[in-house]
Structures are given as C-alpha cells and as structure tokens.
Short mmCIF file of C-alpha atoms (C1' of nucleotides) in Angstrom, two decimals:
data_model
loop_
_atom_site.label_atom_id
_atom_site.label_comp_id
_atom_site.label_asym_id
_atom_site.label_seq_id
_atom_site.Cartn_x
_atom_site.Cartn_y
_atom_site.Cartn_z
CA UNK M 1 -50.67 -21.73 78.04
CA UNK M 2 -53.78 -23.24 76.57
CA UNK M 3 -55.03 -26.50 77.84
CA UNK M 4 -56.55 -27.92 74.74
CA UNK M 5 -56.60 -31.64 73.96
CA UNK M 6 -54.15 -32.66 71.28
CA UNK M 7 -55.03 -35.76 69.33
CA UNK M 8 -52.95 -37.64 66.84
CA UNK M 9 -55.05 -39.49 64.27
CA UNK M 10 -53.94 -41.92 61.61
CA UNK M 11 -55.57 -42.73 58.30
CA UNK M 12 -54.45 -46.26 57.46
CA UNK M 13 -54.83 -47.43 53.89
CA UNK M 14 -54.40 -50.88 52.48
CA UNK M 15 -55.31 -52.81 49.36
CA UNK M 16 -57.21 -56.03 49.87
CA UNK M 17 -60.09 -57.86 48.23
CA UNK M 18 -59.62 -55.75 45.15
CA UNK M 19 -60.48 -52.65 47.11
CA UNK M 20 -58.78 -49.69 48.65
CA UNK M 21 -59.59 -49.92 52.32
CA UNK M 22 -59.23 -47.73 55.36
CA UNK M 23 -59.08 -48.84 58.97
CA UNK M 24 -61.94 -47.54 61.09
CA UNK M 25 -62.58 -47.96 64.76
CA UNK M 26 -65.94 -48.16 66.47
CA UNK M 27 -65.44 -47.64 70.16
CA UNK M 28 -68.98 -46.30 70.35
CA UNK M 29 -71.94 -46.20 67.99
CA UNK M 30 -70.06 -44.15 65.43
CA UNK M 31 -67.00 -44.97 63.39
CA UNK M 32 -63.82 -43.04 63.96
CA UNK M 33 -60.32 -42.78 62.66
CA UNK M 34 -57.78 -44.46 64.93
CA UNK M 35 -55.73 -42.21 67.13
CA UNK M 36 -54.85 -41.22 70.62
CA UNK M 37 -53.89 -38.29 72.74
CA UNK M 38 -50.32 -37.18 72.59
CA UNK M 39 -48.59 -38.67 75.62
CA UNK M 40 -46.03 -37.05 77.86
CA UNK M 41 -42.52 -37.08 76.45
CA UNK M 42 -43.60 -38.35 73.05
CA UNK M 43 -43.12 -36.95 69.58
CA UNK M 44 -46.01 -36.57 67.17
CA UNK M 45 -44.69 -39.32 64.99
CA UNK M 46 -44.24 -41.62 67.95
CA UNK M 47 -47.84 -41.05 68.90
CA UNK M 48 -48.92 -41.99 65.39
CA UNK M 49 -46.76 -45.09 65.45
CA UNK M 50 -48.14 -46.01 68.84
CA UNK M 51 -51.67 -45.77 67.51
CA UNK M 52 -50.71 -48.07 64.64
CA UNK M 53 -48.91 -50.52 66.89
CA UNK M 54 -52.02 -50.79 69.02
CA UNK M 55 -53.96 -52.05 66.03
CA UNK M 56 -51.64 -53.97 63.75
CA UNK M 57 -48.93 -56.58 64.05
CA UNK M 58 -46.67 -54.59 61.81
CA UNK M 59 -44.73 -51.55 62.72
CA UNK M 60 -42.84 -50.52 59.66
CA UNK M 61 -45.06 -48.52 57.37
CA UNK M 62 -45.02 -45.52 55.21
CA UNK M 63 -46.05 -42.65 57.43
CA UNK M 64 -46.58 -39.06 56.43
CA UNK M 65 -48.02 -36.09 58.18
CA UNK M 66 -51.19 -34.95 56.49
CA UNK M 67 -52.51 -31.85 58.19
CA UNK M 68 -53.25 -30.33 61.54
CA UNK M 69 -56.89 -29.55 62.04
CA UNK M 70 -57.69 -26.70 64.36
CA UNK M 71 -60.19 -24.55 62.53
CA UNK M 72 -62.92 -24.96 65.08
CA UNK M 73 -61.79 -23.16 68.20
CA UNK M 74 -63.91 -25.42 70.36
CA UNK M 75 -62.75 -28.76 68.97
CA UNK M 76 -59.57 -30.53 69.95
CA UNK M 77 -56.48 -30.07 67.84
CA UNK M 78 -55.86 -33.01 65.57
CA UNK M 79 -52.56 -33.79 63.97
CA UNK M 80 -53.37 -36.31 61.27
CA UNK M 81 -50.99 -38.75 59.61
CA UNK M 82 -51.63 -41.17 56.85
CA UNK M 83 -49.97 -44.54 56.49
CA UNK M 84 -49.80 -47.29 53.91
CA UNK M 85 -50.13 -50.85 55.12
CA UNK M 86 -49.24 -53.95 53.10
CA UNK M 87 -52.07 -56.45 52.85
CA UNK M 88 -50.13 -59.02 54.89
CA UNK M 89 -50.49 -57.03 58.11
CA UNK M 90 -53.02 -58.43 60.55
CA UNK M 91 -55.39 -56.68 62.87
CA UNK M 92 -54.63 -57.40 66.51
CA UNK M 93 -57.46 -59.33 68.13
CA UNK M 94 -59.92 -57.76 70.50
CA UNK M 95 -59.97 -54.36 68.89
CA UNK M 96 -63.20 -52.74 67.73
CA UNK M 97 -61.69 -51.96 64.36
CA UNK M 98 -62.30 -53.11 60.83
CA UNK M 99 -61.10 -52.47 57.34
CA UNK M 100 -63.74 -50.62 55.36
CA UNK M 101 -63.86 -49.80 51.67
CA UNK M 102 -62.97 -46.22 50.93
CA UNK M 103 -66.44 -45.03 50.04
CA UNK M 104 -69.12 -42.88 51.53
CA UNK M 105 -69.53 -44.36 55.01
CA UNK M 106 -72.68 -43.16 56.74
CA UNK M 107 -71.46 -44.04 60.21
CA UNK M 108 -68.35 -41.93 59.90
CA UNK M 109 -68.64 -38.51 61.50
CA UNK M 110 -68.45 -35.48 59.24
CA UNK M 111 -65.13 -34.29 60.59
CA UNK M 112 -63.59 -37.69 59.96
CA UNK M 113 -65.12 -37.92 56.53
CA UNK M 114 -63.47 -34.64 55.59
CA UNK M 115 -60.12 -35.88 56.85
CA UNK M 116 -60.50 -39.14 54.98
CA UNK M 117 -61.39 -37.37 51.77
CA UNK M 118 -58.30 -35.23 52.04
CA UNK M 119 -56.11 -38.20 52.86
CA UNK M 120 -57.37 -39.98 49.76
CA UNK M 121 -56.63 -36.95 47.65
CA UNK M 122 -53.12 -36.80 49.01
CA UNK M 123 -52.62 -40.52 48.49
CA UNK M 124 -53.65 -40.25 44.86
CA UNK M 125 -51.47 -37.26 44.37
CA UNK M 126 -48.53 -39.02 45.97
CA UNK M 127 -49.06 -42.05 43.84
CA UNK M 128 -49.10 -40.09 40.64
CA UNK M 129 -46.00 -38.08 41.27
CA UNK M 130 -43.85 -40.18 43.53
CA UNK M 131 -42.95 -43.80 43.95
CA UNK M 132 -45.05 -44.55 46.98
CA UNK M 133 -47.16 -47.34 45.51
CA UNK M 134 -44.68 -50.01 46.51
CA UNK M 135 -45.57 -49.47 50.14
CA UNK M 136 -48.87 -51.21 49.52
CA UNK M 137 -47.26 -54.30 48.02
CA UNK M 138 -44.99 -57.06 49.27
CA UNK M 139 -41.27 -56.69 48.70
CA UNK M 140 -41.46 -58.52 45.37
CA UNK M 141 -44.32 -58.01 43.00
CA UNK M 142 -45.27 -58.40 39.37
CA UNK M 143 -45.90 -55.50 37.07
CA UNK M 144 -49.51 -56.60 36.90
CA UNK M 145 -49.75 -56.35 40.67
CA UNK M 146 -48.29 -52.90 40.55
CA UNK M 147 -50.59 -51.74 37.82
CA UNK M 148 -53.52 -53.15 39.72
CA UNK M 149 -52.44 -51.17 42.77
CA UNK M 150 -52.39 -47.98 40.80
CA UNK M 151 -55.71 -48.69 39.20
CA UNK M 152 -57.38 -49.31 42.53
CA UNK M 153 -56.02 -46.23 44.20
CA UNK M 154 -56.54 -43.91 41.28
CA UNK M 155 -59.90 -45.39 40.45
CA UNK M 156 -59.25 -45.64 36.74
CA UNK M 157 -57.97 -48.13 34.18
CA UNK M 158 -54.45 -47.73 32.91
CA UNK M 159 -52.95 -48.87 29.63
CA UNK M 160 -50.76 -51.89 30.20
CA UNK M 161 -48.09 -51.12 27.64
CA UNK M 162 -47.69 -47.51 28.59
CA UNK M 163 -47.68 -48.38 32.27
CA UNK M 164 -44.95 -50.96 31.91
CA UNK M 165 -42.87 -48.82 29.66
CA UNK M 166 -42.91 -45.83 31.91
CA UNK M 167 -42.52 -47.78 35.11
CA UNK M 168 -39.47 -49.55 33.76
CA UNK M 169 -38.04 -46.39 32.25
CA UNK M 170 -38.44 -44.58 35.53
CA UNK M 171 -35.80 -46.73 37.18
CA UNK M 172 -37.85 -47.13 40.33
CA UNK M 173 -37.92 -50.89 40.08
CA UNK M 174 -35.55 -53.62 39.11
CA UNK M 175 -35.95 -57.22 38.03
CA UNK M 176 -35.40 -60.01 40.45
CA UNK M 177 -34.39 -63.52 39.42
CA UNK M 178 -37.77 -64.84 40.53
CA UNK M 179 -40.94 -65.66 38.71
CA UNK M 180 -44.42 -65.92 40.05
CA UNK M 181 -46.39 -68.83 38.69
CA UNK M 182 -50.14 -68.98 38.54
CA UNK M 183 -52.91 -69.49 36.06
CA UNK M 184 -51.20 -68.42 32.90
CA UNK M 185 -47.71 -67.52 31.85
CA UNK M 186 -45.42 -66.93 34.84
CA UNK M 187 -44.69 -63.31 35.61
CA UNK M 188 -41.40 -61.70 36.36
CA UNK M 189 -41.09 -60.42 39.92
CA UNK M 190 -39.69 -56.96 40.48
CA UNK M 191 -38.56 -55.10 43.52
CA UNK M 192 -38.45 -51.46 44.44
CA UNK M 193 -35.08 -49.75 44.25
CA UNK M 194 -34.81 -47.75 47.45
CA UNK M 195 -31.89 -45.81 46.00
CA UNK M 196 -33.98 -44.50 43.13
CA UNK M 197 -34.95 -40.88 43.20
CA UNK M 198 -38.43 -40.90 44.59
CA UNK M 199 -39.75 -37.78 42.94
CA UNK M 200 -40.89 -37.58 39.40
CA UNK M 201 -39.89 -34.51 37.51
CA UNK M 202 -43.27 -33.12 36.73
CA UNK M 203 -44.13 -30.61 34.09
CA UNK M 204 -43.54 -27.12 35.25
CA UNK M 205 -45.78 -24.29 34.38
CA UNK M 206 -42.82 -22.14 33.51
CA UNK M 207 -39.75 -22.81 31.47
CA UNK G 1 -53.96 -34.45 78.84
CA UNK G 2 -50.52 -33.19 78.08
CA UNK G 3 -49.62 -29.70 78.98
CA UNK G 4 -47.24 -28.84 76.24
CA UNK G 5 -46.85 -25.38 74.77
CA UNK G 6 -48.41 -24.98 71.37
CA UNK G 7 -46.89 -22.31 69.18
CA UNK G 8 -48.10 -21.04 65.86
CA UNK G 9 -45.28 -19.68 63.70
CA UNK G 10 -45.49 -17.86 60.41
CA UNK G 11 -42.95 -17.67 57.63
CA UNK G 12 -43.64 -14.42 55.82
CA UNK G 13 -42.19 -13.99 52.36
CA UNK G 14 -42.06 -10.89 50.23
CA UNK G 15 -40.19 -9.59 47.20
CA UNK G 16 -38.40 -6.29 47.60
CA UNK G 17 -35.09 -4.75 46.57
CA UNK G 18 -34.68 -7.45 43.97
CA UNK G 19 -34.59 -10.09 46.66
CA UNK G 20 -36.78 -12.70 48.17
CA UNK G 21 -37.08 -11.75 51.81
CA UNK G 22 -38.40 -13.28 54.96
CA UNK G 23 -39.56 -11.49 58.08
CA UNK G 24 -37.48 -12.25 61.14
CA UNK G 25 -37.92 -11.10 64.71
CA UNK G 26 -35.21 -10.48 67.23
CA UNK G 27 -36.77 -10.26 70.64
CA UNK G 28 -33.49 -11.46 72.13
CA UNK G 29 -29.98 -11.94 70.79
CA UNK G 30 -31.08 -14.49 68.24
CA UNK G 31 -33.40 -14.18 65.29
CA UNK G 32 -36.67 -16.04 65.29
CA UNK G 33 -39.66 -16.64 63.10
CA UNK G 34 -42.70 -14.61 64.14
CA UNK G 35 -45.37 -16.43 66.04
CA UNK G 36 -47.28 -16.71 69.24
CA UNK G 37 -48.89 -19.18 71.52
CA UNK G 38 -52.30 -20.41 70.57
CA UNK G 39 -54.79 -18.39 72.59
CA UNK G 40 -57.93 -19.61 74.27
CA UNK G 41 -60.88 -19.98 71.93
CA UNK G 42 -58.82 -19.37 68.81
CA UNK G 43 -58.31 -21.45 65.69
CA UNK G 44 -54.86 -22.20 64.36
CA UNK G 45 -55.41 -19.98 61.39
CA UNK G 46 -56.63 -17.16 63.56
CA UNK G 47 -53.47 -17.41 65.62
CA UNK G 48 -51.39 -17.18 62.45
CA UNK G 49 -53.36 -14.17 61.28
CA UNK G 50 -53.01 -12.55 64.67
CA UNK G 51 -49.25 -12.97 64.50
CA UNK G 52 -49.26 -11.31 61.07
CA UNK G 53 -51.55 -8.50 62.16
CA UNK G 54 -49.19 -7.72 65.03
CA UNK G 55 -46.40 -7.04 62.54
CA UNK G 56 -47.89 -5.69 59.35
CA UNK G 57 -50.46 -3.13 58.32
CA UNK G 58 -52.03 -5.56 55.93
CA UNK G 59 -54.25 -8.38 56.81
CA UNK G 60 -55.21 -10.06 53.60
CA UNK G 61 -52.49 -12.44 52.54
CA UNK G 62 -52.01 -15.83 51.09
CA UNK G 63 -51.78 -18.18 54.04
CA UNK G 64 -51.12 -21.88 53.97
CA UNK G 65 -50.35 -24.41 56.64
CA UNK G 66 -46.86 -25.78 56.20
CA UNK G 67 -46.18 -28.45 58.78
CA UNK G 68 -46.50 -29.23 62.45
CA UNK G 69 -43.20 -29.79 64.14
CA UNK G 70 -43.18 -32.11 67.10
CA UNK G 71 -40.31 -34.48 66.56
CA UNK G 72 -38.43 -33.50 69.66
CA UNK G 73 -40.47 -34.68 72.62
CA UNK G 74 -39.01 -31.97 74.79
CA UNK G 75 -39.62 -29.02 72.51
CA UNK G 76 -42.89 -27.19 72.13
CA UNK G 77 -45.25 -28.14 69.34
CA UNK G 78 -45.09 -25.74 66.45
CA UNK G 79 -47.76 -25.39 63.83
CA UNK G 80 -46.12 -23.44 61.04
CA UNK G 81 -47.83 -21.45 58.31
CA UNK G 82 -46.34 -19.60 55.43
CA UNK G 83 -47.70 -16.41 53.93
CA UNK G 84 -47.01 -14.22 50.93
CA UNK G 85 -46.92 -10.49 51.44
CA UNK G 86 -47.05 -7.88 48.69
CA UNK G 87 -44.17 -5.42 48.79
CA UNK G 88 -46.52 -2.55 49.62
CA UNK G 89 -47.20 -3.84 53.12
CA UNK G 90 -45.46 -1.92 55.87
CA UNK G 91 -43.95 -3.10 59.11
CA UNK G 92 -45.72 -1.69 62.13
CA UNK G 93 -43.41 0.56 64.11
CA UNK G 94 -41.82 -0.44 67.37
CA UNK G 95 -41.41 -4.08 66.54
CA UNK G 96 -38.03 -5.80 66.71
CA UNK G 97 -38.53 -7.28 63.29
CA UNK G 98 -36.87 -6.85 59.94
CA UNK G 99 -37.01 -8.20 56.43
CA UNK G 100 -33.98 -10.34 55.72
CA UNK G 101 -32.81 -11.86 52.47
CA UNK G 102 -33.58 -15.55 52.22
CA UNK G 103 -30.05 -16.82 52.63
CA UNK G 104 -28.00 -18.56 55.24
CA UNK G 105 -28.56 -16.42 58.31
CA UNK G 106 -26.10 -17.16 61.09
CA UNK G 107 -28.23 -15.64 63.81
CA UNK G 108 -31.20 -17.80 63.02
CA UNK G 109 -31.52 -20.83 65.30
CA UNK G 110 -31.13 -24.26 63.71
CA UNK G 111 -34.75 -25.23 64.24
CA UNK G 112 -35.92 -22.06 62.54
CA UNK G 113 -33.45 -22.50 59.73
CA UNK G 114 -34.88 -25.93 59.02
CA UNK G 115 -38.39 -24.56 58.97
CA UNK G 116 -37.38 -21.73 56.68
CA UNK G 117 -35.66 -24.08 54.29
CA UNK G 118 -38.77 -26.20 54.07
CA UNK G 119 -40.99 -23.17 53.60
CA UNK G 120 -38.81 -22.03 50.73
CA UNK G 121 -39.00 -25.43 49.13
CA UNK G 122 -42.77 -25.40 49.38
CA UNK G 123 -42.97 -21.88 48.03
CA UNK G 124 -40.92 -22.82 45.00
CA UNK G 125 -42.98 -25.89 44.48
CA UNK G 126 -46.18 -23.92 44.74
CA UNK G 127 -44.93 -21.37 42.31
CA UNK G 128 -44.03 -23.93 39.73
CA UNK G 129 -47.25 -25.84 39.82
CA UNK G 130 -49.89 -23.37 40.86
CA UNK G 131 -50.74 -19.77 40.27
CA UNK G 132 -49.59 -18.39 43.58
CA UNK G 133 -47.03 -15.92 42.27
CA UNK G 134 -49.59 -13.15 41.93
CA UNK G 135 -49.84 -12.93 45.69
CA UNK G 136 -46.44 -11.29 45.76
CA UNK G 137 -47.39 -8.59 43.26
CA UNK G 138 -49.79 -5.67 43.19
CA UNK G 139 -53.18 -6.19 41.62
CA UNK G 140 -51.93 -5.08 38.19
CA UNK G 141 -48.51 -6.00 36.95
CA UNK G 142 -46.52 -6.33 33.78
CA UNK G 143 -45.36 -9.62 32.38
CA UNK G 144 -41.81 -8.52 33.08
CA UNK G 145 -42.72 -8.00 36.74
CA UNK G 146 -44.23 -11.42 36.86
CA UNK G 147 -41.28 -13.07 35.23
CA UNK G 148 -38.99 -11.25 37.60
CA UNK G 149 -41.01 -12.59 40.52
CA UNK G 150 -40.61 -16.11 39.28
CA UNK G 151 -36.93 -15.69 38.66
CA UNK G 152 -36.29 -14.37 42.14
CA UNK G 153 -38.23 -17.07 43.89
CA UNK G 154 -36.95 -19.91 41.78
CA UNK G 155 -33.44 -18.56 41.73
CA UNK G 156 -32.94 -19.08 38.01
CA UNK G 157 -33.28 -17.20 34.77
CA UNK G 158 -36.28 -17.92 32.59
CA UNK G 159 -36.68 -17.52 28.86
CA UNK G 160 -38.82 -14.48 28.14
CA UNK G 161 -40.63 -15.76 25.10
CA UNK G 162 -41.46 -19.12 26.57
CA UNK G 163 -42.52 -17.54 29.83
CA UNK G 164 -44.91 -15.13 28.19
CA UNK G 165 -46.32 -17.72 25.89
CA UNK G 166 -47.08 -20.18 28.61
CA UNK G 167 -48.33 -17.65 31.07
CA UNK G 168 -50.76 -16.24 28.55
CA UNK G 169 -51.82 -19.67 27.32
CA UNK G 170 -52.48 -20.77 30.88
CA UNK G 171 -55.38 -18.38 31.19
CA UNK G 172 -54.36 -17.31 34.67
CA UNK G 173 -54.06 -13.69 33.72
CA UNK G 174 -55.91 -11.24 31.54
CA UNK G 175 -55.03 -7.93 29.96
CA UNK G 176 -56.17 -4.70 31.48
CA UNK G 177 -56.67 -1.51 29.52
CA UNK G 178 -53.73 0.07 31.32
CA UNK G 179 -50.13 0.54 30.41
CA UNK G 180 -47.18 1.15 32.65
CA UNK G 181 -44.77 3.76 31.39
CA UNK G 182 -41.14 3.96 32.32
CA UNK G 183 -37.75 4.02 30.76
CA UNK G 184 -38.49 2.27 27.52
CA UNK G 185 -41.55 1.12 25.68
CA UNK G 186 -44.63 1.08 27.91
CA UNK G 187 -45.72 -2.32 29.11
CA UNK G 188 -49.17 -3.78 29.14
CA UNK G 189 -50.57 -4.34 32.62
CA UNK G 190 -52.23 -7.62 33.41
CA UNK G 191 -54.28 -8.86 36.28
CA UNK G 192 -54.82 -12.25 37.83
CA UNK G 193 -58.03 -14.00 36.98
CA UNK G 194 -59.33 -15.31 40.28
CA UNK G 195 -61.78 -17.57 38.47
CA UNK G 196 -58.98 -19.39 36.66
CA UNK G 197 -58.23 -22.92 37.69
CA UNK G 198 -55.34 -22.57 40.06
CA UNK G 199 -53.71 -25.93 39.55
CA UNK G 200 -51.59 -26.88 36.63
CA UNK G 201 -52.12 -30.29 35.23
CA UNK G 202 -48.70 -31.73 35.76
CA UNK G 203 -47.19 -34.67 34.03
CA UNK G 204 -48.18 -37.91 35.65
CA UNK G 205 -45.87 -40.77 36.05
CA UNK G 206 -48.47 -43.16 34.76
CA UNK G 207 -50.76 -43.00 31.81
"C1'" DG X 1 -55.91 -77.01 22.41
"C1'" DA X 2 -58.45 -73.93 25.21
"C1'" DA X 3 -58.06 -70.63 28.77
"C1'" DA X 4 -55.45 -67.49 31.28
"C1'" DT X 5 -52.09 -64.26 31.98
"C1'" DA X 6 -47.48 -62.00 30.58
"C1'" DG X 7 -45.08 -59.49 27.53
"C1'" DT X 8 -43.93 -56.46 23.57
"C1'" DG X 9 -43.53 -51.89 19.48
"C1'" DT X 10 -45.20 -48.19 16.63
"C1'" DC X 11 -47.32 -44.13 15.30
"C1'" DT X 12 -49.17 -39.45 15.93
"C1'" DG X 13 -50.13 -35.20 18.02
"C1'" DT X 14 -48.59 -32.12 21.55
"C1'" DT X 15 -45.39 -29.80 24.26
"C1'" DA X 16 -40.89 -28.31 26.19
"C1'" DG X 17 -37.17 -25.75 25.27
"C1'" DA X 18 -33.82 -23.30 22.42
"C1'" DC X 19 -33.28 -19.34 19.86
"C1'" DA X 20 -33.04 -13.37 17.68
"C1'" DA X 21 -35.12 -9.70 15.64
"C1'" DT X 22 -38.43 -5.81 15.68
"C1'" DA X 23 -41.37 -2.16 18.07
"C1'" DT X 24 -42.14 1.63 21.03
"C1'" DT X 25 -41.00 4.74 24.19
"C1'" DT X 26 -37.75 8.35 26.86
"C1'" DC X 27 -33.93 11.40 27.02
"C1'" DG P 1 -30.57 8.65 17.37
"C1'" DA P 2 -29.09 6.24 21.37
"C1'" DA P 3 -30.66 3.71 25.21
"C1'" DA P 4 -34.04 1.12 27.45
"C1'" DT P 5 -37.61 -1.94 27.66
"C1'" DA P 6 -41.64 -4.62 25.44
"C1'" DT P 7 -43.24 -7.65 22.24
"C1'" DT P 8 -43.41 -11.38 18.89
"C1'" DG P 9 -42.76 -16.69 16.08
"C1'" DT P 10 -40.37 -20.88 14.55
"C1'" DC P 11 -38.10 -25.09 14.73
"C1'" DT P 12 -36.77 -29.51 16.81
"C1'" DA P 13 -36.49 -33.15 19.98
"C1'" DA P 14 -38.95 -35.56 23.48
"C1'" DC P 15 -42.94 -37.36 25.40
"C1'" DA P 16 -47.94 -38.59 26.18
"C1'" DG P 17 -51.32 -41.39 24.76
"C1'" DA P 18 -53.71 -44.51 21.61
"C1'" DC P 19 -53.61 -48.94 19.87
"C1'" DA P 20 -53.35 -55.20 18.97
"C1'" DC P 21 -50.86 -59.01 18.69
"C1'" DT P 22 -47.66 -62.80 20.26
"C1'" DA P 23 -45.63 -65.79 24.08
"C1'" DT P 24 -45.84 -68.94 27.79
"C1'" DT P 25 -47.86 -71.43 31.03
"C1'" DT P 26 -51.81 -74.55 33.30
"C1'" DC P 27 -55.57 -77.69 32.96
#
DNA sequence: GAAATAGTGTCTGTTAGACAATATTTC
DNA sequence: GAAATATTGTCTAACAGACACTATTTC
C-alpha cells in the first residue's frame, strides 16, 4: 500500500462587489486553495465540507467533485471539489483567507492556477447547461439579479428579453408574491423550483 | 496521514458482436472491474494504463478520468477511469477476464454496478456531444459502421440521412480514396480528422 | 418630470427532425 | 434479376438571436 498524502481541496466561488470571486488562503507567503488532508474515517465529501466549515459560517452549499489530480508521481494526490457560496456567507474570523477576484493572481502557485482555471471552465459550463446559477443567489431574486449572475460568471453581456423569455420558459423558476423595491420600478421576485428538471436538453450532434 | 488503500479502476468499453461490451474480471466468485493499487512513484493515469496493459495487447486507447469514489469512509478510495477499446484488441491469455454485454449483470457487485452505470452515462454523453465515437472503430470506417456504433452505444435507432448529413457537415471526418466491398454496393471509407474541433457547440440555455 | 429600473413582442435565418426513392454491387 | 447495401434531397416546425419601446416607481 502506498503512503502518499491525500489532500482534498475546495474551489469556493461567490459573487460579490460585481465580481466573481474565489476564496484563497495564505498560510505562508503564497496563496493556496483551501483544503485539508483526508482524515481517518471520513468520506471525501465530508473532508470537503469540513474544509468549508472551517472557513465560512454557512454549511449548505452546492458541492461538486471536480477532478483528482495525480499526474505528478511525486506530488500529493488532490481530490478537488468546487462549491458555490451565496454572498451572504461570512468568513470566520482569524483565518488567513480572503475573497479574490477570479483573475490572473500572481501569488497563486501554478498547480493551483491550473485547478482554478479548470474549475472556472466547469462552472461556466454548468451554468450554461444546467440550473446551477441559483446557488449563488439568495432564495428569492429578481430576474435582473439572475441575469447579472450569469453575465458575471460567463463574462459576457446577455440580451434581456431573450434571457427572460428563455428563463421563464425553462420552468426552472416560479414567481413569488413578493416585489423588491429600489430605485426604479419594483421588480418581481422569483424563486428556484427545486422540482424542476435540472438539465437542459442540449443540441445533440446526431439525430 | 491516513493509510487508506487507493485503487485505480478502469471501465473498458468496446463494440463487438453487435453489442456494447465491458471488460470484467473474476478473480474470485464475483465479477469486478479491472484495476490495481496505485504503485509507488506512479501517476494515476499510469496506474490506469498499467491495468489496461495487463489485460490487453493494445496500449493506445482513449482514457478519461471518470470519478473518485470515497463516499463510504470504510471503503478504499477508488479513482475510476474509462477507456474505449477498438474491437481488434485482444485479451492477453491466462487472465480471468471476459468481455460482457453492458446489461444488468447479477454477479457484479453493487459498487461496481454503480460505477459502470455512471461510466455508461458518461460515454453516451460524450458520444452525443463530442467526437469520441471514432475511438471504438478502426482507423478507416464506413458511415454505416459509424452509425451502427452510435446506435449501439446510445441504444436507439438513428435516421440514416440525417446522421450522414450532420456527420459530414460537422467536419469531423474526411473521405479516403478507399472503398469497402461486401454484400451490396461498396461503401466509401472515411477517417477521423484529428485536427477537427472535438467539441460540438451545444445549445445554451441562455442567449 | 426626470431618472432609474422593470417589463414586454416580433421578425428572420437556421436547424432539427421526418420522410422515400435511386444507385451500385454480388450471387 | 433478385438481394443487399450505399447514397442522396426536401419540406416543415421549432428555436436562436437580433432588435426598441412602454410601464412603474423614487426623488
């Protein structure tokens, strides 16, 4: 049996300050992705949740296994998860961690940068083809909020009319009785329908 | 550091005898998926390739990491890959392994059955949205062969005219100068274009 | 009433999907 | 010429994507 360290890392995304952000730790001079060694009698997912619970005051998140990195025979094995965190979650005090914009980060090691890039790719993919965007928003949200979420994650502008039409047609969301007031005309609040089919039927290559 | 066994399993698919088949081993009374423990100084992918090389006379295959199973804290960690094997590959002699139709297999343990079901789902998904089907065929193939491949994996009949049209329009394949003769009219042989973009642009949920 | 934001409908080009007849070979 | 297989084109309904104006609220 091989005695090789097994790490569980977590890429935590959130939307705040009009930016897609990722949680980075700086225990030393360099930035790292949060994580920990797999503990005795613990599942992989539990280890990921433990790493999140050590950083945030919120437990319930969208969590998905990303990949297991073990290409370099010398390096530790890394099982990487990614998670979506609503903006309301707070960092626990006393942790050398901060939310950083998803962007080239010179202090992030190359191995972590590769993982982060892949996680972002998967997040965008997920967002386009499934109904995962709600995990970044509060339970009730306006269609403008939702569109903004998509625009930030995908990094492109979306057409308002087409967005609303397709989002409503998809059946993923439903109206609530509530309105959100603000600067201009109040906006209808919607909520995610957990019973909706989460996968979009995408175009197949073959008939 | 936790001292937990780390296994690398491989789900090997091939098409033969008009069936989608998977390679199963029977070292004991039950059937299992091939695999081995991760060896010292070895990458995950190398371990998967080693497990394949121990069974088949062909090394070069399509190999993709599927998932890492570690939900049960008591069980070993399993990094699972899936691979596509052309029908020409031969089983090495003296191995307690056989190709079995992908179907409910009573002798296959529940954990393996779950893995196999997921691998099949991923294979179908891959086939629909990327150009991976060629990995199950010889270098040159007819459009009928290719359609047959898709029909077997997807488990449904496809319309010939639409299939050919879209496959040719996709640019994934190109004509060769060769024909395959047989019972009826000879068929044009095609080959995969490795330089083609492998991903299909699928329909997005949002504009 | 000015500023801000929410909300709504139509048109066009492309594509998915359904559908059947002809062409070329072997035996 | 019968049997087997390969090859080819059209039509329609649905959808993607482009596009601009009206409605409702606050200050």
